[in-house]
Short mmCIF file of C-alpha atoms and ligand atoms in Angstrom, two decimals:
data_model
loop_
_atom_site.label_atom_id
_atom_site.label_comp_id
_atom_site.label_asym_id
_atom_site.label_seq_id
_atom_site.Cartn_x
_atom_site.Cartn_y
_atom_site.Cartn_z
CA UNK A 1 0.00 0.00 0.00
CA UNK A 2 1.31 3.48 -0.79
CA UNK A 3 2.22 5.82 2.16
CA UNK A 4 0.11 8.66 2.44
CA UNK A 5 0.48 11.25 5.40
CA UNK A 6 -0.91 14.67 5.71
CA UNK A 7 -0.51 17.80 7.51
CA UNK A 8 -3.94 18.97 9.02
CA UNK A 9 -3.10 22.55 10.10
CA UNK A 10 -6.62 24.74 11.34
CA UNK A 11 -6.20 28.23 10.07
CA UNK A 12 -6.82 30.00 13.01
CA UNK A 13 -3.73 31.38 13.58
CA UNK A 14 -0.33 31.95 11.61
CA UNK A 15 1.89 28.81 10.97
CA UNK A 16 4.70 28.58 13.72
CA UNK A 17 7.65 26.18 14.11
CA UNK A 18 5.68 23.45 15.99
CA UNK A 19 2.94 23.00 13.24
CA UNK A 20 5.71 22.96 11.00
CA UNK A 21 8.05 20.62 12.28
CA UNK A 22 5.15 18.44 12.24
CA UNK A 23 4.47 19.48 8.48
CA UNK A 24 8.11 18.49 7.97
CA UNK A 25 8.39 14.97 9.65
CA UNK A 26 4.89 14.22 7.56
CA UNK A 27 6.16 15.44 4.42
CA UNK A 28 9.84 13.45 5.03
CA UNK A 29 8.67 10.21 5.43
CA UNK A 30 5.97 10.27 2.83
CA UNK A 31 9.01 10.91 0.14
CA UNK A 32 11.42 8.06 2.17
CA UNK A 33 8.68 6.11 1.62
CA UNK A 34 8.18 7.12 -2.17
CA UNK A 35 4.82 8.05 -0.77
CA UNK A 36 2.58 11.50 -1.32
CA UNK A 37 2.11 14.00 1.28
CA UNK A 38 -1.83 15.44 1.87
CA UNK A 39 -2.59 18.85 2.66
CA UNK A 40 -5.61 19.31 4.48
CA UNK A 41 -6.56 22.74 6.01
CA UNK A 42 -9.09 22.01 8.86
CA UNK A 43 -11.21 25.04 8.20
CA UNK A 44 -14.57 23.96 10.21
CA UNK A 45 -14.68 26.13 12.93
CA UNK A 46 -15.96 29.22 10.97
CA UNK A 47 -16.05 32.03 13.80
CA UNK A 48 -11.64 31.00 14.40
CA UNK A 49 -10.64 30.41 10.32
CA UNK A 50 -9.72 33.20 8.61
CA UNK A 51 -8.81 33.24 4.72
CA UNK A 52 -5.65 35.02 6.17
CA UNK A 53 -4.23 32.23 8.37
CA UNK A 54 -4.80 29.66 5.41
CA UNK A 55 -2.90 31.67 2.72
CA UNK A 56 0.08 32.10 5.22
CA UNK A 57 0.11 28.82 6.16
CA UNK A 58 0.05 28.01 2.52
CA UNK A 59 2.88 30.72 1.88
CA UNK A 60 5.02 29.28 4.59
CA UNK A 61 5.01 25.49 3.50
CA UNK A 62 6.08 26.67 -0.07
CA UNK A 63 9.13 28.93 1.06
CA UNK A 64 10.44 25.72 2.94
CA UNK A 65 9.65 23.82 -0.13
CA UNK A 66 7.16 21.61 1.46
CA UNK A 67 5.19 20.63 -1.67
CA UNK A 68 2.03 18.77 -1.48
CA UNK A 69 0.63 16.58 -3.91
CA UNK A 70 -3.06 16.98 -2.85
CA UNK A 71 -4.82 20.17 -1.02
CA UNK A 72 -8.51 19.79 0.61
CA UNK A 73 -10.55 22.03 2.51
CA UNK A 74 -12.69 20.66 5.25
CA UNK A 75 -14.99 23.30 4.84
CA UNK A 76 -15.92 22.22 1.30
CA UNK A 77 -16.62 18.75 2.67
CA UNK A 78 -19.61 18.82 4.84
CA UNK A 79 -21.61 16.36 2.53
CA UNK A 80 -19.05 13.25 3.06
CA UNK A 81 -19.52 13.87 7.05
CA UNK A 82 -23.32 13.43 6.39
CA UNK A 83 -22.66 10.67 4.65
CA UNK A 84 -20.48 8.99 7.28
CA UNK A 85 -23.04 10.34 10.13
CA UNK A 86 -25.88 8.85 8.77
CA UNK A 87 -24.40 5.68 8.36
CA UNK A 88 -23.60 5.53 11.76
CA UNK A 89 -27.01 6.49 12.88
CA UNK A 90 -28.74 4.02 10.35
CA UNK A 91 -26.62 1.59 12.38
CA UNK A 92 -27.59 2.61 15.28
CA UNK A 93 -23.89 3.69 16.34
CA UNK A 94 -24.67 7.20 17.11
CA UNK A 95 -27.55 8.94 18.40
CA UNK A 96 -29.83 12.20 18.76
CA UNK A 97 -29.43 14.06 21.96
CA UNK A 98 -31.58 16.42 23.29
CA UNK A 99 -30.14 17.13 26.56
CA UNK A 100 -30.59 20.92 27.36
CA UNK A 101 -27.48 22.73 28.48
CA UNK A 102 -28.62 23.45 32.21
CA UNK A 103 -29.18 19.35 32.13
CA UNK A 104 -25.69 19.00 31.27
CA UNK A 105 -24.24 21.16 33.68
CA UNK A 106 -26.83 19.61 36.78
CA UNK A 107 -25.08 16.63 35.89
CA UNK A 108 -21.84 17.52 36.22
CA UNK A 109 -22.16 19.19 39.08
CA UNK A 110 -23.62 16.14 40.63
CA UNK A 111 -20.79 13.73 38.98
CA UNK A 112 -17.94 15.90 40.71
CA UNK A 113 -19.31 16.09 43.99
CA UNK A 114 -19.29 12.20 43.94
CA UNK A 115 -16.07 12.97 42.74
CA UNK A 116 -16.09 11.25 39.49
CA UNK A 117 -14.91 12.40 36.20
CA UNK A 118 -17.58 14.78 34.15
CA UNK A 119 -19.18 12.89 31.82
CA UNK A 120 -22.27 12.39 29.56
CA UNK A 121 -24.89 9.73 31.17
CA UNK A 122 -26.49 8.11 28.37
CA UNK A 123 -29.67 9.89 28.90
CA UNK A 124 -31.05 10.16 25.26
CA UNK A 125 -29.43 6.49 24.30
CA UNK A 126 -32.52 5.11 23.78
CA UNK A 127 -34.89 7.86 22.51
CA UNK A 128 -37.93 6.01 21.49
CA UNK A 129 -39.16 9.18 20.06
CA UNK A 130 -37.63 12.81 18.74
CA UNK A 131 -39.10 15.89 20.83
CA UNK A 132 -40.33 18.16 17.68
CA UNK A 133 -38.29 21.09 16.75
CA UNK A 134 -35.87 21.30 19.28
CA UNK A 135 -31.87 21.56 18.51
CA UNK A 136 -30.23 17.73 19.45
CA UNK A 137 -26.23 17.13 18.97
CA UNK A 138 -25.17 13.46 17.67
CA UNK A 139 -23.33 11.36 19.78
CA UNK A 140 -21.55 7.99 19.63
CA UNK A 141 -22.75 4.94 21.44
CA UNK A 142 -19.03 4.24 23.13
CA UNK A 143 -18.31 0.67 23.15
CA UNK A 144 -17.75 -0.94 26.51
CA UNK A 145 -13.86 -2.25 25.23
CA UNK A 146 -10.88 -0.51 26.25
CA UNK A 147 -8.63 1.35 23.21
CA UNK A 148 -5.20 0.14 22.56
CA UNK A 149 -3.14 1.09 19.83
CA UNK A 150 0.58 0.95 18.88
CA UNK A 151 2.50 4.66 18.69
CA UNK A 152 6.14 4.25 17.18
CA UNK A 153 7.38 6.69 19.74
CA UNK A 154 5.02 6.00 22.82
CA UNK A 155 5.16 1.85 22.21
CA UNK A 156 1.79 0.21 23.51
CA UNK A 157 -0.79 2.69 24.49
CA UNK A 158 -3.83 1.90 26.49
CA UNK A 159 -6.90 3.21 27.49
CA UNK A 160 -10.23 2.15 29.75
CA UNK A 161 -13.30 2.81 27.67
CA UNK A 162 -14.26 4.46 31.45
CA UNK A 163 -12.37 7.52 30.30
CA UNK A 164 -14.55 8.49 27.68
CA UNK A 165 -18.21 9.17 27.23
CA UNK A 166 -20.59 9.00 24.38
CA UNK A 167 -18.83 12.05 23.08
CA UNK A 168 -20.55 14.48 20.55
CA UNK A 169 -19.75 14.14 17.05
CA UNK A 170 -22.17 16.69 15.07
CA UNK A 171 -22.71 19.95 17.26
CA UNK A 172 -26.67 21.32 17.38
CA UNK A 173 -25.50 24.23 14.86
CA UNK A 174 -25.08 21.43 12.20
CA UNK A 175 -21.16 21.43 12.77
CA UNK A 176 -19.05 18.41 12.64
CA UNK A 177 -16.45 17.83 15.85
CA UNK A 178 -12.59 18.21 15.21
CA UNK A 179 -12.25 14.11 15.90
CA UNK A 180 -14.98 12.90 13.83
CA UNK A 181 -13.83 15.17 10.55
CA UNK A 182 -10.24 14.02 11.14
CA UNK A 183 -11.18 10.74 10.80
CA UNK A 184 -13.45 10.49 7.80
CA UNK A 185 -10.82 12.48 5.68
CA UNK A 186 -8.23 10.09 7.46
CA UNK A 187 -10.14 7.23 5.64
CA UNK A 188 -10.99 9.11 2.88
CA UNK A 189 -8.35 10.16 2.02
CA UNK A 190 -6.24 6.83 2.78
CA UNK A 191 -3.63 8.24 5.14
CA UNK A 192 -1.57 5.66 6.16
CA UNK A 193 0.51 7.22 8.66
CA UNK A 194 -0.11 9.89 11.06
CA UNK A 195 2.84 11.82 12.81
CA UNK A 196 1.65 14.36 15.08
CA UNK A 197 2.39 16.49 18.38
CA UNK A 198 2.28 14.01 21.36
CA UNK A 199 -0.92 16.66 23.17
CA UNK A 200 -3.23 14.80 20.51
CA UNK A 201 -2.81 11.17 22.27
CA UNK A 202 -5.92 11.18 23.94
CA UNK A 203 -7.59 12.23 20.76
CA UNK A 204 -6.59 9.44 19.13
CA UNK A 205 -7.80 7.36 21.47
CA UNK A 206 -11.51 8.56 20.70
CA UNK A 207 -10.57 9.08 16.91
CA UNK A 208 -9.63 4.66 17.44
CA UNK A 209 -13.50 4.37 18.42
CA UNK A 210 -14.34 6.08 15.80
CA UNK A 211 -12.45 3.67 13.69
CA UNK A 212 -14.04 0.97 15.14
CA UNK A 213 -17.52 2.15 14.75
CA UNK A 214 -16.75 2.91 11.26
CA UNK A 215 -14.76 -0.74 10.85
CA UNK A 216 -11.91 0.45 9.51
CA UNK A 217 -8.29 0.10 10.14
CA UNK A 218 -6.58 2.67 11.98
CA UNK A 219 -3.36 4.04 10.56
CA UNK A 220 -0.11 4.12 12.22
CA UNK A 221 0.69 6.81 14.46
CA UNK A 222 3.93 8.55 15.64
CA UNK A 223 3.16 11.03 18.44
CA UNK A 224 5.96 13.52 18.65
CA UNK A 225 7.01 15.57 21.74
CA UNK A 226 6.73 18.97 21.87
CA UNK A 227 9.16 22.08 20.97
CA UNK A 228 10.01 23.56 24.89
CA UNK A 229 11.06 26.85 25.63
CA UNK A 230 14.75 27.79 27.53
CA UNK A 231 12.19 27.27 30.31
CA UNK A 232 11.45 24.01 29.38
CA UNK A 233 7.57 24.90 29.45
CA UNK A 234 5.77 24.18 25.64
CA UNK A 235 7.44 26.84 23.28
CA UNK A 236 5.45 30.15 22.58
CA UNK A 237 5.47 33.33 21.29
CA UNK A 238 6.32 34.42 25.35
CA UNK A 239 9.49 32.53 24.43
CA UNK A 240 9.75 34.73 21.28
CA UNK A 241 9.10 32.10 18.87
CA UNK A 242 7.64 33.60 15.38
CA UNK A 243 5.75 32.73 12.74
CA UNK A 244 7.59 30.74 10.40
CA UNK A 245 7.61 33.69 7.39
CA UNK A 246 8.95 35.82 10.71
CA UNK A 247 12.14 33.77 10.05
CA UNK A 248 12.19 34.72 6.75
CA UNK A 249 12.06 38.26 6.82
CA UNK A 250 14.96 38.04 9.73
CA UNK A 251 16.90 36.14 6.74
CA UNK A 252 16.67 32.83 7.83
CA UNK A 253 17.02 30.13 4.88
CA UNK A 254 14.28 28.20 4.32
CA UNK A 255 16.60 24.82 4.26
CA UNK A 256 18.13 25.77 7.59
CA UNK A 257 15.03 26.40 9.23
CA UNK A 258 13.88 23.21 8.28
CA UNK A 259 16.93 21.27 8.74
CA UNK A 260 17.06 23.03 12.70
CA UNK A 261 13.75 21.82 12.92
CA UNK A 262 14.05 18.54 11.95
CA UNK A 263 17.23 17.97 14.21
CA UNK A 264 14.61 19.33 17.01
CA UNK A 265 13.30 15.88 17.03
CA UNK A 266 15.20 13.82 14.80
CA UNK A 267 19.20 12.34 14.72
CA UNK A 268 21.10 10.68 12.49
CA UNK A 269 24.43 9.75 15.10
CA UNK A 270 26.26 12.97 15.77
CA UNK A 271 25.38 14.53 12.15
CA UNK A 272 24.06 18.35 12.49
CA UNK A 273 23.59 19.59 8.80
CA UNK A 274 21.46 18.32 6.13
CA UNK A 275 20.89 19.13 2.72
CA UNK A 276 16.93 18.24 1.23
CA UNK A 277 18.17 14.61 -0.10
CA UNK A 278 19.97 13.68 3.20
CA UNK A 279 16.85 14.57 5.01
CA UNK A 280 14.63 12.25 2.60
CA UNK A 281 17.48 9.85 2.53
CA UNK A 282 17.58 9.54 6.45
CA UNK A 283 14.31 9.97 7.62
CA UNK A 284 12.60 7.00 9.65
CA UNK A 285 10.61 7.02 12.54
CA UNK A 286 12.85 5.20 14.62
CA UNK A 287 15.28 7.74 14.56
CA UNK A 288 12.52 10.45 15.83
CA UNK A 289 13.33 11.56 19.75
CA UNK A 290 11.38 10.38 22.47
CA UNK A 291 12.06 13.23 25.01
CA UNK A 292 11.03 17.09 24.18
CA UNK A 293 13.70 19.02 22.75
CA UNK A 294 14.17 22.90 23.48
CA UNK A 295 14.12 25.84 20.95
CA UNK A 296 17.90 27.50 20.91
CA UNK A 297 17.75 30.58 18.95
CA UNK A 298 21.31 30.79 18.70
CA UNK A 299 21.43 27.18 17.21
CA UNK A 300 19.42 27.92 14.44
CA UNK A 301 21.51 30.80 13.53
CA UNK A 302 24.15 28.68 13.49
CA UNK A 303 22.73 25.89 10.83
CA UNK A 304 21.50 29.15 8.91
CA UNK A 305 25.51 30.05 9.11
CA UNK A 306 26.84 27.24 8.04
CA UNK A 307 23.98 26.45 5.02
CA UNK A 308 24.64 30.10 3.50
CA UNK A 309 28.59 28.45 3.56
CA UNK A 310 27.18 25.58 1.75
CA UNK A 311 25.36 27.02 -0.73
CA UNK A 312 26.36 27.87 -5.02
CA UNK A 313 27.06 32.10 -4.82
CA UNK A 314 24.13 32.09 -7.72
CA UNK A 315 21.77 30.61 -5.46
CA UNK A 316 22.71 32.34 -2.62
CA UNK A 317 21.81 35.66 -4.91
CA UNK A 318 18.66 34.48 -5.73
CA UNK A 319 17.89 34.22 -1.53
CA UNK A 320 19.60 37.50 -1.28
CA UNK A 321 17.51 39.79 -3.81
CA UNK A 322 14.70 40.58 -1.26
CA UNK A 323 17.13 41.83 1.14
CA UNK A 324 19.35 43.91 -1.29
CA UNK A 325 19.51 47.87 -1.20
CA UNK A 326 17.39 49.02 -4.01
CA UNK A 327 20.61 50.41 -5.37
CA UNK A 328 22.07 46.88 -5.96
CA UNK A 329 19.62 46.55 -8.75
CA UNK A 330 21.68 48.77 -11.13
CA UNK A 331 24.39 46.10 -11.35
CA UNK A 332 24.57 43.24 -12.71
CA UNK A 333 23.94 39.47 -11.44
CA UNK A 334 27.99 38.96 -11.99
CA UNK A 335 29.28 41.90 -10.11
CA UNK A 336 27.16 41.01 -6.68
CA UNK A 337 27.86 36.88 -7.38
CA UNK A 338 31.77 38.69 -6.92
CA UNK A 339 30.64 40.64 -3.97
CA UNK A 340 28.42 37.96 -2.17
CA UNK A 341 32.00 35.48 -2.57
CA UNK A 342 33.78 38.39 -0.47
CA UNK A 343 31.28 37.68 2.59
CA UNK A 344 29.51 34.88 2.04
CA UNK A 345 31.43 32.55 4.57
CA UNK A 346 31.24 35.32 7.76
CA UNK A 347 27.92 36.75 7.23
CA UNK A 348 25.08 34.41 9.72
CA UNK A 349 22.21 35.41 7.90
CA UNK A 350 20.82 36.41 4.75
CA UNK A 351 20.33 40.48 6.35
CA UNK A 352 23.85 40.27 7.66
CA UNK A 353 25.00 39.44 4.00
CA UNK A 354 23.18 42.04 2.46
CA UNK A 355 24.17 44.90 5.08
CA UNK A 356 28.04 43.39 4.38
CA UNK A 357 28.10 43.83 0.81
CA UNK A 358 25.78 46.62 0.51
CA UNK A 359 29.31 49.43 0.12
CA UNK A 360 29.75 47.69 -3.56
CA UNK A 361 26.71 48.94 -4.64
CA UNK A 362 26.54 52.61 -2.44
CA UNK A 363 29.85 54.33 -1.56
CA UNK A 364 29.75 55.59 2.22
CA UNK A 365 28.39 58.31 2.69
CA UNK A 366 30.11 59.29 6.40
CA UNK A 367 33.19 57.06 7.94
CA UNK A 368 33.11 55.41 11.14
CA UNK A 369 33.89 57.58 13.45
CA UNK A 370 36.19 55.28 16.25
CA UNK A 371 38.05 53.70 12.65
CA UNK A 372 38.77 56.96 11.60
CA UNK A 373 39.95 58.04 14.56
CA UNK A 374 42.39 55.37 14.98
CA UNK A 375 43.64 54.99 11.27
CA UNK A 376 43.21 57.92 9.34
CA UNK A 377 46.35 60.02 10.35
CA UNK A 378 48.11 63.52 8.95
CA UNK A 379 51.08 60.52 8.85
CA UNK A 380 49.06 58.53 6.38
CA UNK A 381 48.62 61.06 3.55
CA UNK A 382 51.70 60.87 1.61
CA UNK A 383 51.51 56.87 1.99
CA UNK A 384 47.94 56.95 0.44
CA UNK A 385 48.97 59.07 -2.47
CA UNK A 386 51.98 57.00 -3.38
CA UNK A 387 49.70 54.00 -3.53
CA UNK A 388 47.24 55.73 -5.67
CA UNK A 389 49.73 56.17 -7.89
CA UNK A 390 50.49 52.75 -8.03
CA UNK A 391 47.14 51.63 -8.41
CA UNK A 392 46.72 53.56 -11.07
CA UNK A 393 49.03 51.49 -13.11
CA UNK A 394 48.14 47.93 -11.12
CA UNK A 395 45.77 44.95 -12.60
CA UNK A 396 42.81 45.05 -10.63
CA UNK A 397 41.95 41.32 -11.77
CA UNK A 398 45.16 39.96 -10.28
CA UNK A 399 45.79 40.33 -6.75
CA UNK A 400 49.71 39.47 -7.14
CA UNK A 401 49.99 43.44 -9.10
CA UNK A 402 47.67 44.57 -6.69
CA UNK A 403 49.30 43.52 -3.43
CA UNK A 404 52.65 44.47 -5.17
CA UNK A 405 51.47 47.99 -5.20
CA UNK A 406 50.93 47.87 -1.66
CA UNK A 407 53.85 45.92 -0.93
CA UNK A 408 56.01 48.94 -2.72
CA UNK A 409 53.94 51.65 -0.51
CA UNK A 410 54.98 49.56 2.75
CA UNK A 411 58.61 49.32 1.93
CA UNK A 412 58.96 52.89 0.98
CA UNK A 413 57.50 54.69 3.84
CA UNK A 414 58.62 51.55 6.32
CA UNK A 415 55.26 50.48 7.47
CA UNK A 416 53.01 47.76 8.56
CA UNK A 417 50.17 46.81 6.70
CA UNK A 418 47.36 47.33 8.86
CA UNK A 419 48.56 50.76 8.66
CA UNK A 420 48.20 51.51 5.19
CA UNK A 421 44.81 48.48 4.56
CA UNK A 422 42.84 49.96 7.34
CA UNK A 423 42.25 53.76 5.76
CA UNK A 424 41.77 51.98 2.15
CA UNK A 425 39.59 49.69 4.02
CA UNK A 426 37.56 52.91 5.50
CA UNK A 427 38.18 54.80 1.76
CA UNK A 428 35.92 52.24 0.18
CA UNK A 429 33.74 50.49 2.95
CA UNK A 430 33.15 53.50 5.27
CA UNK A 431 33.82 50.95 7.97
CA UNK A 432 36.78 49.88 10.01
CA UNK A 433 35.82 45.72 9.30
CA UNK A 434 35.05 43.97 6.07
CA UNK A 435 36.03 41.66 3.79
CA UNK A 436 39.98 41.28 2.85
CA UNK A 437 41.65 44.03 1.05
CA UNK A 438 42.49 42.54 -2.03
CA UNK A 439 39.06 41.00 -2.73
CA UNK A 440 37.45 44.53 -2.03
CA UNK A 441 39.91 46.21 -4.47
CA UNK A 442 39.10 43.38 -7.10
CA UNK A 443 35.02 44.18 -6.77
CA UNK A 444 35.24 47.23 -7.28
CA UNK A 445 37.64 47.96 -9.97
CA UNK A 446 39.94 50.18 -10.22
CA UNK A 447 37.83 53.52 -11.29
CA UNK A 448 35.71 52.87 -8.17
CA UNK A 449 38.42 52.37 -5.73
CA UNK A 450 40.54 54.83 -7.30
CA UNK A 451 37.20 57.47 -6.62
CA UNK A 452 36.61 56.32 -3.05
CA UNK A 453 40.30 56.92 -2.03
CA UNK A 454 40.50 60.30 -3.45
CA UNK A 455 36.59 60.97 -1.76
CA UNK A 456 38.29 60.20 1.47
CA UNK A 457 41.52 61.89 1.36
CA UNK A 458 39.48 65.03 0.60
CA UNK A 459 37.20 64.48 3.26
CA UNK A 460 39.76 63.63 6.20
CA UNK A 461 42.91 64.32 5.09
N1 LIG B 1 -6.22 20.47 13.06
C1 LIG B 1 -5.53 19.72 14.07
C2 LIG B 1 -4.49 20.61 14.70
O1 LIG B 1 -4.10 21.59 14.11
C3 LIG B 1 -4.95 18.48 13.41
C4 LIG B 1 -4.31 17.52 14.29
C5 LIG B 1 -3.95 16.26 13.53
O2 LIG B 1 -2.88 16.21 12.95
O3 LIG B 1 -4.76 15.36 13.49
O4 LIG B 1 -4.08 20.36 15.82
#
């Protein structure tokens, strides 16, 4: 049988990390598998889904690359959950109840000062005949057998039947439940496999009735932990986690958030980075973690750091464009390709890299002030004008004839380089750090450098 799992987001809120861990562990082992991954936004709650929440979750999935091969909206589905909901009413599986809400909360009260567990009594079981006009909810005849299922994390799970009730499955409004929907588009949909967070357990002990009443094979499940805080309580935004398009616009790549976040519940021995095919390629659910892992900020920097290293310069550009100065646009692909190679290995994210490298596109405009303070001397004028002259006549696409000219300028006045690199340096970056001297010179050519030399002289010197 083909593997089919799904993500099952409900749009009422933006996508964040957890959801899409959960949307990356799904979509993983459906492709180990050579299977197909289901999107399925669970839009049935109309007061909490907005339009909003489903086009950013949609947005989000396809900037990590998390394709699906089917999309369905539970909100365009209503007539399949009639279909299932009669059936089990026709088999007398499920049942009208017309239990008003002051009955409901009599009984409770009464249940809890017996000190027993709230739950439904079985009052309208047996309804011999339906009161006229007057709103009812569906409910499930629960079996009297306990629930066990298998969870590839969790091992054997078991529950007593005692722990449920004949829970409602269609609300009086004419709105379907969160456990009965799941399941029909479970089946429906043939979903094989369903890897989730580790809070929906008890659900899927009531969505294993369900199975049963229906008398259908449950699929596998793989209950995850969840994503913890530095204060090991269930990540949120109090812990400053974002949205996952929040991680974009701080210049996050999308393969390093997903790679962080699969290591955030997933290891393969010591290993740390992963492209996309070693992810596919390793994926199992044996290898998922069995104890919560915590969020580290500064981690995820780091994997972003180290896939920006990994990455072709032309690709790297094609991350890079949204974060560029406006002004970058007048040059060509080639010229910032040569300027992203000058950073691209020191620069942690995508914002850092573009902040770097923005100088090869605008020449500074002021000079920092604490650089200039310490390197551009009285001393350093004649220095700096002998070197021009030697640039002048240098190759600016062969660092030998370019650190020749400095060479000569060092030997002639007797200094050390740092003394004569740091003012260039400020000349063309405005800054006292950058990338090396040479590289710099080579980016910009010689007319540039040449200009941004003589700019500074006039302005300091
Ligand atoms: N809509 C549910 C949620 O977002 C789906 C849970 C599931 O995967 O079954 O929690």
């Amino acid at each position: 049988m083909m593997v089919r799992t799904r993500f099952a987001p409900s749009p009422t809120g933006h996508l964040h990390i957890g959801g899409l861990r959960t949307a990356i562990f799904n979509y993983l082992f459906a492709k180990a598998n050579n299977g197909e991954f289901v999107l399925r936004i669970e839009d049935t709650d109309k007061e909490r889904s907005k339009e909003e929440y489903t086009e950013a979750i949609l947005e989000g999935l396809k900037w990590c690359k998390i394709e699906w091969d089917e999309i369905c909206y539970q909100s365009k589905r209503n007539d399949i959950y009639e279909k299932y909901l009669n059936r089990l009413v026709e088999e007398g599986k499920a049942y009208r109840c017309y239990c008003s809400k002051e009955r409901l909360e009599k009984l409770k009260e009464e249940q809890l000062k017996k000190g027993e567990n709230p739950h439904y009594d079985g009052h309208c079981r047996n309804l011999k005949e339906y009161p006229e006009d007057k709103p009812y909810v569906i409910r499930i005849k629960l079996p009297e057998e306990d629930i066990d299922f298998y969870d590839h994390l969790h091992g054997n799970m078991h529950f007593s039947y005692k722990e449920f009730d004949d829970f409602i499955i269609r609300r009086s409004d004419g709105s379907f439940m969160y456990n009965f929907t799941n399941v029909v588009d479970d089946i429906e949909c043939g979903i094989t496999h369903v890897i989730r967070g580790d809070d929906h357990l008890t659900n899927t002990a009531k969505q294993i009735v369900l199975y049963r009443l229906f008398g259908k094979k449950p699929p596998e499940y793989a209950h995850v932990p969840m994503i913890l805080g530095e204060d090991k309580t269930r990540l949120s935004k109090r812990h400053g986690a974002k949205s996952v398009l929040e991680y974009k616009e701080m210049g996050i790549l999308p393969e390093a958030l997903v790679n962080y976040l699969l290591r955030l519940g997933f290891s393969y021995g010591d290993k740390e980075i992963f492209t996309f095919e070693e992810m596919i390629k390793y994926f199992s659910l044996e290898r998922l973690n069995k104890s919560a892992a915590v969020f580290n900020p500064d981690k995820l920097i780091w994997v972003n750091f180290e896939h920006m290293k990994m990455k072709k310069p032309e690709e790297l550009l094609e991350d890079l464009r949204p974060f560029l100065d406006k002004n970058c646009s007048n040059f060509s692909d080639e010229y910032i390709i040569e300027a992203i190679k000058t950073r691209q290995t020191k620069a942690q994210t995508l914002k850092e890299l573009a902040d770097e490298i923005r100088f090869y596109c605008v020449e500074p405009e002021d000079y920092e002030q604490k650089a200039v303070k310490k390197y551009v001397k009285a001393s350093i004028k004649e220095p700096l004008e002998y070197l021009l002259e030697k640039l002048k006549d240098a190759d600016f696409s062969n660092e030998e004839s370019l650190k020749t000219a400095f060479e000569d300028t060092l030997e002639k006045f007797n200094l050390k380089m740092v003394k004569i690199a740091q003012p260039v340096r400020i000349a063309l970056t405005g800054k006292g750090i950058g990338p090396g001297i040479y590289e710099m010179l080579m980016v910009l050519g010689k007319d540039e450098s040449i200009k941004r030399i003589k700019k500074m002289m006039d302005a300091l010197l």
